[in-house]
XYZ file of C-alpha atoms in Angstrom:
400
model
C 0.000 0.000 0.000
C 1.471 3.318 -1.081
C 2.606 5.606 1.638
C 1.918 9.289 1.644
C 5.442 11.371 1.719
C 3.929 14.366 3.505
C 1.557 14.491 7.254
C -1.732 15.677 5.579
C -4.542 15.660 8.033
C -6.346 12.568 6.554
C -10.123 12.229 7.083
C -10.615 10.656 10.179
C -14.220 9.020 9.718
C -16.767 6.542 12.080
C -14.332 4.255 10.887
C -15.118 6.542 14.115
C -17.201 4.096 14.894
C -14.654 1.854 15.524
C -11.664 4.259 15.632
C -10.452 4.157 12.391
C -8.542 7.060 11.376
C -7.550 8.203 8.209
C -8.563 8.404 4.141
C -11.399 6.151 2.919
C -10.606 3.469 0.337
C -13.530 4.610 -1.460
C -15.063 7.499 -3.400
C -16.379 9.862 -1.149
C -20.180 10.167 -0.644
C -22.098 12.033 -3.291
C -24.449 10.852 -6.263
C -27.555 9.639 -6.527
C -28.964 7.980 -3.298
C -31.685 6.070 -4.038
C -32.997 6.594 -1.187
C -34.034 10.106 -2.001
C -36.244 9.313 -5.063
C -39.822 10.375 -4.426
C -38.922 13.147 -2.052
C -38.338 16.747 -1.718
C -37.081 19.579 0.040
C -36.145 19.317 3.769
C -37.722 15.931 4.354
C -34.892 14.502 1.820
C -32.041 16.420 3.309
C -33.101 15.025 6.655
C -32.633 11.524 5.296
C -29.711 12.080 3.101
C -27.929 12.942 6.752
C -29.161 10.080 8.200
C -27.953 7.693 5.411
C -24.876 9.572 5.724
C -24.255 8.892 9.140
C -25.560 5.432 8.720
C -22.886 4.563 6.155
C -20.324 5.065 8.442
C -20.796 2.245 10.047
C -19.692 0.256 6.611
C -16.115 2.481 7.453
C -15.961 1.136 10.762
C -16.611 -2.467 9.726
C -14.253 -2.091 7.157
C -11.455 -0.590 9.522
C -12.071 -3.589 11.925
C -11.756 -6.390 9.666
C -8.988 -4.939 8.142
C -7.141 -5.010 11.467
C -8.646 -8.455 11.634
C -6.995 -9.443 8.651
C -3.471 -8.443 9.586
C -3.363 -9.725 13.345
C -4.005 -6.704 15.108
C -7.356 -7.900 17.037
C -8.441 -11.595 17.370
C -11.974 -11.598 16.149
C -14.049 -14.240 14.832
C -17.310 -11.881 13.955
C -16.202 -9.463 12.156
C -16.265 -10.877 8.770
C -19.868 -12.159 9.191
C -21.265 -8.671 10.650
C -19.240 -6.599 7.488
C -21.523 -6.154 5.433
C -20.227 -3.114 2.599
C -23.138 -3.160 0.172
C -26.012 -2.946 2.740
C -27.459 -5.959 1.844
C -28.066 -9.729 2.613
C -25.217 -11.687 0.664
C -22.874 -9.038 0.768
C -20.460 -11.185 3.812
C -19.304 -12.797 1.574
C -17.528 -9.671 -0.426
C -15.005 -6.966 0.331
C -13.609 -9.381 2.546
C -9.988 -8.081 2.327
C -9.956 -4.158 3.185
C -7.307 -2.319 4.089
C -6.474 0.685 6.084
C -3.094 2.459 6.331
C -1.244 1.288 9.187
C -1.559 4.467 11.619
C -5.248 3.178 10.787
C -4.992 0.735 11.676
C -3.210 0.974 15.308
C -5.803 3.476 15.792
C -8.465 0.475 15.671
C -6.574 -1.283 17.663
C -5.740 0.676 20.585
C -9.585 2.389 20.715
C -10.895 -1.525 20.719
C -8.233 -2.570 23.519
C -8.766 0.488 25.389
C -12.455 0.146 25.613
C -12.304 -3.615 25.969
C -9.951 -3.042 29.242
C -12.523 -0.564 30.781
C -15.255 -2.656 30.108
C -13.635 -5.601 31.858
C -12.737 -3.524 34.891
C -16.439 -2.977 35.203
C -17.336 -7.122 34.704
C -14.272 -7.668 37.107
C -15.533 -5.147 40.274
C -18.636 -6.920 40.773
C -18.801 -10.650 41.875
C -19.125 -13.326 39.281
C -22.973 -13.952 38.969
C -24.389 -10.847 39.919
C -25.988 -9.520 37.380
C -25.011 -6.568 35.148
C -25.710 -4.480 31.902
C -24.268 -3.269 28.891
C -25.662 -0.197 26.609
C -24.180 0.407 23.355
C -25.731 3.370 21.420
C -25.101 3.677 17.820
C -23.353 0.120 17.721
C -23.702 -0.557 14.421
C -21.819 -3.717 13.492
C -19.911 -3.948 16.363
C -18.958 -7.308 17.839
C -18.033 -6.786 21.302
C -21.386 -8.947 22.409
C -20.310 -12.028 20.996
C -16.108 -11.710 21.693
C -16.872 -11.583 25.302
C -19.387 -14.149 25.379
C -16.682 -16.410 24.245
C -13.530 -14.989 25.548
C -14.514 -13.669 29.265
C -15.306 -16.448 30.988
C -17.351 -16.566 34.126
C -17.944 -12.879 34.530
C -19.813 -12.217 31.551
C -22.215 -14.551 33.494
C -25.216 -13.370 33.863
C -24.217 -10.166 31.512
C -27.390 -8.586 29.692
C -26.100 -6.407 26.230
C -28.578 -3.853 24.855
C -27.696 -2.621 21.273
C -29.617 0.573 19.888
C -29.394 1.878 16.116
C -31.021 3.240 13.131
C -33.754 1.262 12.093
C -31.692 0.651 8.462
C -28.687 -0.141 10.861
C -30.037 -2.735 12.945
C -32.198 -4.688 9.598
C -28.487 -5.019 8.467
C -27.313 -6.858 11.276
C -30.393 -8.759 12.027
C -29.903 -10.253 8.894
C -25.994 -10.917 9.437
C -27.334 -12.578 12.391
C -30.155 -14.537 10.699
C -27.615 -15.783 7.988
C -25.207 -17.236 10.396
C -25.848 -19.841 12.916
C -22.042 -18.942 14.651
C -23.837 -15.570 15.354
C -26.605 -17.277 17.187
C -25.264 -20.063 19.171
C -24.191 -17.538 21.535
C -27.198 -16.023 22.969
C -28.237 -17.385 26.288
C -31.645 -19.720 26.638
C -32.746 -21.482 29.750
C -33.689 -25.068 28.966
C -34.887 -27.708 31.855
C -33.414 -31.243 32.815
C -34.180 -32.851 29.001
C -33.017 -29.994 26.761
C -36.293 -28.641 26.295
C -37.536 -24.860 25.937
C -39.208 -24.692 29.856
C -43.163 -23.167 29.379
C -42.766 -20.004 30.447
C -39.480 -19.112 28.145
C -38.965 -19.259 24.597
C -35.995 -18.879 22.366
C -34.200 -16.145 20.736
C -36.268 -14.254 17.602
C -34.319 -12.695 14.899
C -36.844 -10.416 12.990
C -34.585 -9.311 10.094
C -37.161 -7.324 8.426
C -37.604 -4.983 11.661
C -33.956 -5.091 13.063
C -35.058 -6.194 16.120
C -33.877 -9.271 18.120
C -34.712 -10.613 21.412
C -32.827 -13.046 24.073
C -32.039 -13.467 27.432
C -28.988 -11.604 27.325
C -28.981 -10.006 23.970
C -31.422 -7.324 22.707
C -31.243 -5.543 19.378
C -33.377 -2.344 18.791
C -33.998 -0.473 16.024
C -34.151 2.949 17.755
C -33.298 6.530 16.800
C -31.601 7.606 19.752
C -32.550 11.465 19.137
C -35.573 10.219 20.228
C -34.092 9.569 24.187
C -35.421 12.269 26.068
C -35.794 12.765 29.806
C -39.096 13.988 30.848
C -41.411 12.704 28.351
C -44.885 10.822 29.733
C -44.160 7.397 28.748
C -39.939 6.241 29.030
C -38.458 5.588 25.723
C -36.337 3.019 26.634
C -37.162 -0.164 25.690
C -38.941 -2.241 28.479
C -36.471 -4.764 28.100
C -33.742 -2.249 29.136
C -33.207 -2.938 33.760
C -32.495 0.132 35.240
C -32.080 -1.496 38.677
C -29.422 -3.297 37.804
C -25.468 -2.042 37.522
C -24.885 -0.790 34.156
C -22.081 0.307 31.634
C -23.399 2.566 28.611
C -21.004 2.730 25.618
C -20.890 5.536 22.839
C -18.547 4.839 19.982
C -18.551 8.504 17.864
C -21.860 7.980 18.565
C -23.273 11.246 20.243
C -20.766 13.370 18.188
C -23.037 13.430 15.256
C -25.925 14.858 17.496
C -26.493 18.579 18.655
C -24.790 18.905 22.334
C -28.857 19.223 23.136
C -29.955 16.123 21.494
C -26.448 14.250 22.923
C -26.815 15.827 26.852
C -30.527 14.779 26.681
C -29.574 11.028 26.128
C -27.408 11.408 29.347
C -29.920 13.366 31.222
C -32.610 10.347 30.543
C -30.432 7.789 31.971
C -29.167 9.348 34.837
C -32.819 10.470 35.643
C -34.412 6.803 35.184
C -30.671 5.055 36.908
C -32.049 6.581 40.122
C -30.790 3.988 42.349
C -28.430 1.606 40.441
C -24.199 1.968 39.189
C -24.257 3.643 36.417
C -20.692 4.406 34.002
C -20.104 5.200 30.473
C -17.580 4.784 28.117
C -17.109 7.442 25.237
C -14.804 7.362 22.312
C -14.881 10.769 20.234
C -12.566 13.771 17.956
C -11.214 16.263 19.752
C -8.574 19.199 19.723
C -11.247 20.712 16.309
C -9.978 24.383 17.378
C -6.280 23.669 15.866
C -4.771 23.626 12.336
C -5.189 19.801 12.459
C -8.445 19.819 13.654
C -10.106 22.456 11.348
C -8.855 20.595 8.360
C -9.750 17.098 9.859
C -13.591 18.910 10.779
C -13.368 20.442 6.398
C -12.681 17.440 5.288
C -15.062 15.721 6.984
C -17.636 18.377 5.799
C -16.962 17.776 2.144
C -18.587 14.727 2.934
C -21.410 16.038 4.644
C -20.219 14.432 7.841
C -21.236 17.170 10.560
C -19.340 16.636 13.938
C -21.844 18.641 16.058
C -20.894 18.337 19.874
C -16.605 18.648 18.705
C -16.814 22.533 19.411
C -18.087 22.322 22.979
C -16.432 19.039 24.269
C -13.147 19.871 22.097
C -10.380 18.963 24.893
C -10.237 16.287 27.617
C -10.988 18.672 30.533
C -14.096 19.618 28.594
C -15.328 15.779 27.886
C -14.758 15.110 32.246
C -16.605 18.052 32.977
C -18.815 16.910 30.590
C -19.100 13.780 32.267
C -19.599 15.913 35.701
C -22.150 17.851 34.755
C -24.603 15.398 33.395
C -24.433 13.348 36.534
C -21.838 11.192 36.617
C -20.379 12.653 39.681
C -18.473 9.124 41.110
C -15.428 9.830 39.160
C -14.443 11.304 35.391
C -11.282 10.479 33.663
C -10.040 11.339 30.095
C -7.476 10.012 27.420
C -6.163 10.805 24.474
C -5.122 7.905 22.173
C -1.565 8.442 21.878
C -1.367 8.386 25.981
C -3.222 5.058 25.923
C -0.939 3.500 23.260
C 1.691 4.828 25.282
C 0.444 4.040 28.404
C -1.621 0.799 28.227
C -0.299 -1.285 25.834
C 2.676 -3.473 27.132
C 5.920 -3.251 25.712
C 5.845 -6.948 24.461
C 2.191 -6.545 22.815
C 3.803 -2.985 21.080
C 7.236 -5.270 19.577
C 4.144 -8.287 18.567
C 2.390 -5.026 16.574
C 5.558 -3.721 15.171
C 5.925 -7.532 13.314
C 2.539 -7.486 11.826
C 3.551 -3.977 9.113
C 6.199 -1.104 9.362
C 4.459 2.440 11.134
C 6.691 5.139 8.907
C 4.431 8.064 9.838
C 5.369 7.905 13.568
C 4.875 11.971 13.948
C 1.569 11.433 12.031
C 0.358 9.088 14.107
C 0.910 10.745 17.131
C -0.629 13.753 15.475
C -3.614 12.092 14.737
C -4.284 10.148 17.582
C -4.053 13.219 20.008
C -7.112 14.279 18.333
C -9.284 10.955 19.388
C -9.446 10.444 23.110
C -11.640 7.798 25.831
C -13.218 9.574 28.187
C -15.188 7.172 31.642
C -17.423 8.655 33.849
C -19.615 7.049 36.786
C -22.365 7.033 39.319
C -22.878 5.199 42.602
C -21.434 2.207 43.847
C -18.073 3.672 44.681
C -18.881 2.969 48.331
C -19.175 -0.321 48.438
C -15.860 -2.489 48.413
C -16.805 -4.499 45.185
C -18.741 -1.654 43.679
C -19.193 -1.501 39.956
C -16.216 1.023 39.111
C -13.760 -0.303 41.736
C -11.846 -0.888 39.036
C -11.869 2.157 36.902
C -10.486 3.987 40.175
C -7.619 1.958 39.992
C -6.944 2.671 36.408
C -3.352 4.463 35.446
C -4.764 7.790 33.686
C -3.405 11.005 31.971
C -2.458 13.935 33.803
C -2.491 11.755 37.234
């Protein structure tokens, strides 16, 4: 894969999603969306953003199997859940992206990064007692099924919400229709003889509406922007426990929402977590108010990609206070993505990464990855000895 000679700010997209940073390896978005036909004025620029947004997940999916494909990350799913054309059938193609290699470190330290905090959380309570994971905007992310298999006993007892765009989630509930791998994993009580007991049921996968339902896996096809603290009837899903200790993960997720439409979310689940641990996880852009930044936030515009809430959470100490101000008043930490590669990655797993493809652009890189940053918040529990974000506390983090 040709280098480039020169640091240009390259366009860091939801690839985002899954922290992929860097140029495409496609044309840019543009053309005819078929989609549109039939409609007019406002009501097709509304979608157009949408489908915009929406495509970005086929970046992230991309990045990830790409770093798949070379040995960064150990993951089974990806290939089944890529799905670049939108449609059923389309696992099978496009199998072999690739990303530069600052790209693909970037995947690779945002998915190890999130993956340790996430453990910390499974590891502070004890094994059985039951816990929740939120992701919003997840797209065709795996994480579900790579700790169901790789975490042992505690993801026991571990209940994973996933919420999306309608058109998102009818992409993976057919992923998950078309492969049985996918669905051995979800969790079903059976009695003595094997048999379904009479008050359960198994799994559903309705393709058609994006929506599937297990014990310990839910996909809905939900517009977040439609979360909203306040309103007469929740709009969580029913399915969603807010008694019981629970982790909420936003992948450059909220980032594409007004800072209204993205504080509201966090408003409505503080408000309705009343009583139980609550944390979250975010991965977003940051530093848009330097030369870097402004070209990384033009580029990004050329493609109609609009990062809305960059401006007012635009450094670390702006995402913590963030964090602090919508409630999460346990604890709020911040890092950028350099730092963690820096910081959290051994020295032996950074010589097994340096085998896998030469990193030239080591001043790019660093560049680049100072503008992405983790930032972990939380609510209640600290008090208690095994409370839910024992663990985070003990976490090394920047600036400390």
């Amino acid at each position: 894969m040709q280098q480039r000679s020169t640091p240009q700010p390259p366009l860091p997209l939801r690839d985002v999603r899954t922290g992929g940073l860097g140029p495409p390896d496609h044309p840019p978005f543009g053309g005819t969306n078929p989609r549109l036909h039939g409609m007019a004025g406002n009501s097709a620029r509304e979608v157009d953003k949408d489908w915009i947004v929406q495509q970005t997940d086929v970046d992230a999916s991309g990045s990830r199997l790409a770093a798949v494909n070379l040995g960064y990350l150990k993951d089974d799913y990806a290939a089944m859940l890529h799905a670049p054309d939108g449609g059923a059938g389309s696992a099978q193609s496009d199998q072999q992206p690739r990303r530069f290699p600052l790209i693909n470190r970037g995947t690779y330290t945002r998915t190890t990064a999130i993956d340790q905090l996430v453990v910390e959380f499974l590891s502070s309570t004890p094994v059985g007692v039951p816990k929740q994971i939120i992701s919003l905007g997840a797209g065709s992310d795996t994480r579900f099924w790579r700790f169901k298999v790789h975490s042992g006993p505690r993801y026991s007892n571990v209940i994973y919400h996933e919420l999306d765009f309608e058109a998102v989630a009818r992409k993976k509930a057919t992923q998950v229709n078309r492969f049985e791998l996918l669905q051995k994993h979800f969790t079903v009580d059976v009695n003595s003889e094997g048999l379904w007991p009479k008050h359960g049921k198994p799994f559903t996968v309705d393709a058609q509406a994006g929506r599937i339902t297990s014990q310990d896996y839910y996909l809905h096809p939900i517009d977040i922007r439609t979360l909203k603290p306040n309103l007469p009837v929740s709009p969580l899903p029913d399915t969603i426990n807010t008694t019981l200790p629970t982790l909420i993960i936003s992948e450059c997720c909220l980032i594409y929402l007004s800072p209204t439409e993205a504080d509201a979310i966090l408003s409505l689940f503080i408000s309705t977590f009343t009583k139980s641990p609550l944390g979250i996880v975010l991965y977003e852009p940051i530093g848009g108010e330097d030369a870097f930044g402004k070209v990384m936030i033009q580029n990004l515009a050329t493609r109609g990609i609009v990062l809305k809430t960059l401006k007012k959470y635009s450094t670390l100490e702006r995402q913590k206070e963030r964090l602090r101000c919508q409630g999460f008043t346990g604890g709020q930490q911040a890092a950028d993505v350099d730092w963690i590669f820096d910081n959290w990655i051994s020295e032996e797993e950074k010589r097994r990464l340096s085998g896998l493809e030469m990193l030239d652009e080591v001043e790019e890189w660093q560049l680049l990855a100072k503008h992405y940053c983790v930032a972990w918040g939380w609510r209640d529990g600290e008090t208690n000895d095994e409370g839910a974000w024992l663990g985070w506390k003990n976490m090394k983090t920047q600036g400390a």
